[in-house]
XYZ file of N, CA and C in Angstrom:
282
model
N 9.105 19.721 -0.792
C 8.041 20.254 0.037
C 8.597 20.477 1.441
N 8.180 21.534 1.895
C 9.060 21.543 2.954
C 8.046 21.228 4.443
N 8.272 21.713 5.662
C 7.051 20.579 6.501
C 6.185 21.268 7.240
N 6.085 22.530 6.791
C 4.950 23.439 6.866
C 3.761 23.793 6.386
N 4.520 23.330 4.088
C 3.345 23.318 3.331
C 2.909 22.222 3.437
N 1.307 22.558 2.745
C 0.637 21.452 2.455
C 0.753 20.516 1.184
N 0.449 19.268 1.384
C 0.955 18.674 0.288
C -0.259 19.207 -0.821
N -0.581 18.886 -2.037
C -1.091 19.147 -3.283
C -2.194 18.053 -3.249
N -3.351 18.200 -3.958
C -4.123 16.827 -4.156
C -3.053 16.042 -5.181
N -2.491 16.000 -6.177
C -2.162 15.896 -6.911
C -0.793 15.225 -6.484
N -0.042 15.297 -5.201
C 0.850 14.708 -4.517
C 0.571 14.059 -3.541
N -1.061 13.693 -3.298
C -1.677 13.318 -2.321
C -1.918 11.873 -3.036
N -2.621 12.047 -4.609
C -3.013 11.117 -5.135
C -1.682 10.261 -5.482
N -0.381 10.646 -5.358
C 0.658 10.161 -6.275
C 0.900 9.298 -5.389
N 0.684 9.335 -4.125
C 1.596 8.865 -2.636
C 0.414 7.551 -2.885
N -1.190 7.563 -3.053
C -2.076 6.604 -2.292
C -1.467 5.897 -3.968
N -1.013 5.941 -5.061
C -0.707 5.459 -6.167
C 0.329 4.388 -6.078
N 1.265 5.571 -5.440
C 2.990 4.648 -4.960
C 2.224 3.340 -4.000
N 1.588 4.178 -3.041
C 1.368 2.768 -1.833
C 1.002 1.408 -2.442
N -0.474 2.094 -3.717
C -0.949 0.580 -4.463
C 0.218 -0.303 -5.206
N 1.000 0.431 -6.075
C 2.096 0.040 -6.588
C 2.529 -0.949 -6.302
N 3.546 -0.482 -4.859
C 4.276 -1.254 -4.749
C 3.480 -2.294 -3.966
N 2.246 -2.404 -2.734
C 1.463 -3.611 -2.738
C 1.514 -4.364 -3.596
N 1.732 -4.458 -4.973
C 1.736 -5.195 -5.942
C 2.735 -6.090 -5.994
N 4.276 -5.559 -5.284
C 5.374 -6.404 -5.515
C 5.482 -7.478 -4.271
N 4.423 -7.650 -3.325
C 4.634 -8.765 -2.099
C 4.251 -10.233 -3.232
N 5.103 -11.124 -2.939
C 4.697 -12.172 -3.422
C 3.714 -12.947 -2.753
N 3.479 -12.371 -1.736
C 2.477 -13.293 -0.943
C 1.005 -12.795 -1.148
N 0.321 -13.632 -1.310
C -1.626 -13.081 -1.420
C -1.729 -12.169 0.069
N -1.527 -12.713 1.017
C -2.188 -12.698 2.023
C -2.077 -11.027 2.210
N 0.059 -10.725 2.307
C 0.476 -9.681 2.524
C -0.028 -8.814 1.574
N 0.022 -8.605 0.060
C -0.688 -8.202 -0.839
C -1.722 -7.409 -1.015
N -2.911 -8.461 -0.191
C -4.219 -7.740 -0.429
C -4.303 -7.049 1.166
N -3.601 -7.178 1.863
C -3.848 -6.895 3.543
C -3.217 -4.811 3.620
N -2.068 -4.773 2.683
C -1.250 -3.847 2.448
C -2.218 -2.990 1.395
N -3.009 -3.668 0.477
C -3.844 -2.731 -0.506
C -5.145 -2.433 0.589
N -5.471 -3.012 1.197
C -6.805 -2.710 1.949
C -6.520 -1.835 3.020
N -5.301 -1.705 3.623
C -4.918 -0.915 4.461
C -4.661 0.736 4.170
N -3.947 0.290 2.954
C -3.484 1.278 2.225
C -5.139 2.513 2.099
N -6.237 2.135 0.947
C -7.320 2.347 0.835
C -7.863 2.954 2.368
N -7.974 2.288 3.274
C -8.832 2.537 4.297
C -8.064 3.584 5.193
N -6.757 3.404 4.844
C -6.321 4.859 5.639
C -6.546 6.539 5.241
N -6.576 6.144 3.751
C -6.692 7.109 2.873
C -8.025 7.906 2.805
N -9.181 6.702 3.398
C -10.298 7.021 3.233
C -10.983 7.851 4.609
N -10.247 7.752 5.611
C -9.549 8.097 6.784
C -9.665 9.240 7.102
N -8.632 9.435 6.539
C -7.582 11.052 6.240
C -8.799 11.840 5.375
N -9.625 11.380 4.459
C -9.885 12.108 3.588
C -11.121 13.639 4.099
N -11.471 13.144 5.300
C -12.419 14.153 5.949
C -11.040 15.281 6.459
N -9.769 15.119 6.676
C -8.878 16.280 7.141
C -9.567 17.435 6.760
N -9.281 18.905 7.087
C -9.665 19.793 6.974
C -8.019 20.932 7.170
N -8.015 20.599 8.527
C -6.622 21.471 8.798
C -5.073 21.361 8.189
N -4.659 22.355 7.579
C -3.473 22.062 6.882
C -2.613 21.109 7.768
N -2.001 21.417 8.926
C -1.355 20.796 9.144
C -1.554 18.944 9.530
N -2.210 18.901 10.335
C -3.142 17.672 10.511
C -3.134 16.812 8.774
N -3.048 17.568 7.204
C -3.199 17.032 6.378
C -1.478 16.587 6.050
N -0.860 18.013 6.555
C 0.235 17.588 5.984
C 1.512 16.592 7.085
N 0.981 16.488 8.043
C 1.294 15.330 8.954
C 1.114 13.762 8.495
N -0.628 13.716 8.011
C -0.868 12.365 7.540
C -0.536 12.300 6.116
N 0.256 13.275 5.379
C 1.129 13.243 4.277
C 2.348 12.529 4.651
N 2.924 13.288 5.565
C 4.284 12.785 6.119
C 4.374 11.402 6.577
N 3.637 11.142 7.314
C 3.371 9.858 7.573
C 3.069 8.615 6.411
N 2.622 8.890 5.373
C 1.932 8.286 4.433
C 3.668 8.112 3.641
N 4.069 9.165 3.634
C 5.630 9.381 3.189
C 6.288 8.138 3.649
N 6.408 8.365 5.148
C 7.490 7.210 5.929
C 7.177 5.672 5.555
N 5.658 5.627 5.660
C 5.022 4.190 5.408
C 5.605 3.930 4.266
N 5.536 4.563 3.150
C 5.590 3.947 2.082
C 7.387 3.571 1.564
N 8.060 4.211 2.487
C 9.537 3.592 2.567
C 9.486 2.298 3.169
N 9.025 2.180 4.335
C 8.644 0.786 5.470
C 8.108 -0.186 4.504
N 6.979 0.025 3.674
C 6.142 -0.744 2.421
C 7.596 -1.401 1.319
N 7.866 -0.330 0.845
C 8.802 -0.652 0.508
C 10.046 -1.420 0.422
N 10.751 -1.535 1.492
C 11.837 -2.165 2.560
C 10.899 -3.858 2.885
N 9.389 -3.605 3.393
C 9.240 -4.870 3.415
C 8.807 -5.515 1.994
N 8.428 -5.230 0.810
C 8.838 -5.535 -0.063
C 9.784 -6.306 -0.312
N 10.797 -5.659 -0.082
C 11.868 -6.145 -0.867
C 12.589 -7.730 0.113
N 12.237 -7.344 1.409
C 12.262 -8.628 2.351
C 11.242 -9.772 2.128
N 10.425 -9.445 1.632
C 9.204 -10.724 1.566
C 9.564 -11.648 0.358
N 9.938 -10.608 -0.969
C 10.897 -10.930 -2.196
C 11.788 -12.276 -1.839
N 12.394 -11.686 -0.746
C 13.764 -12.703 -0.345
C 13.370 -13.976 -0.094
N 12.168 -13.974 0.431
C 11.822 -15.121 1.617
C 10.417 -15.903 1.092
N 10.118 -15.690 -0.317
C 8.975 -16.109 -0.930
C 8.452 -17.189 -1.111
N 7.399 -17.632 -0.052
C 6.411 -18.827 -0.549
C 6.793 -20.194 -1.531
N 7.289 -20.992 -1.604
C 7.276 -21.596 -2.632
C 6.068 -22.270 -3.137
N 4.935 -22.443 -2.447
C 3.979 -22.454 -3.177
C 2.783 -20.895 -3.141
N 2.038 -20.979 -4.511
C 1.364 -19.945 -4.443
C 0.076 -20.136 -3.457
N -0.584 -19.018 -3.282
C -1.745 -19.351 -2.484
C -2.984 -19.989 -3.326
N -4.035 -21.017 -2.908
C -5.084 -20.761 -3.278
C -5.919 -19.616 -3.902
N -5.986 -18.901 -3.477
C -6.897 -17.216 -3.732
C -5.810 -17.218 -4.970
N -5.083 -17.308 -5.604
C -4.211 -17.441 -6.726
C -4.034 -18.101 -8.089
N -4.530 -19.636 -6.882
C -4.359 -20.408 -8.447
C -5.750 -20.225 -9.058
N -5.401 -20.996 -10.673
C -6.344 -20.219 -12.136
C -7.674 -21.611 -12.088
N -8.941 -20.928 -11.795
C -10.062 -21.773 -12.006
C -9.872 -22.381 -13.542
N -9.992 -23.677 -13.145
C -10.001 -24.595 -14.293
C -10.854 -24.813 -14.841
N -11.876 -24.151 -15.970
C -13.853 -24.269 -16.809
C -13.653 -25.976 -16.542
N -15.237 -26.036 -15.966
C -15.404 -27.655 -16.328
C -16.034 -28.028 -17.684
């Protein structure tokens, strides 16, 4: 895509997909759900855009984040909790 066009719904949806994704790989609750809620609320954001470019800016941007998402991923990986969180552990039926 080059940085004039607009992105596609269809490459719009793939990007807010990737973002949930990889939210998935923080081992931490906290980071986790903070990165999925962010993720969501930016998206929800953006979604009144109208002007191509203005859309395909907060494409681009959505682009970079999700390398940054990524990268911290793979740092949080490194440095993981040894215990899990509360909000985590499995309710025990009485």
């Amino acid at each position: 895509m080059s940085a004039s066009s607009t992105p596609s719904p269809a490459q719009i949806l793939s990007l807010f997909r990737s973002l949930l994704r990889v939210a998935r790989d923080f081992p931490d609750y906290n980071i986790r759900e903070y990165t999925k809620r962010r993720t969501i609320d930016a998206f929800r954001q953006n979604a009144s855009l109208s002007d191509p470019s203005s859309i395909s800016s907060a494409y681009s941007h959505g682009k970079s984040q999700l390398g940054v998402v990524k990268r911290q991923a793979v740092v949080y990986s490194l440095y993981a909790p040894p215990l899990r969180s509360v909000m985590e552990l499995q309710q025990v039926p009485f």
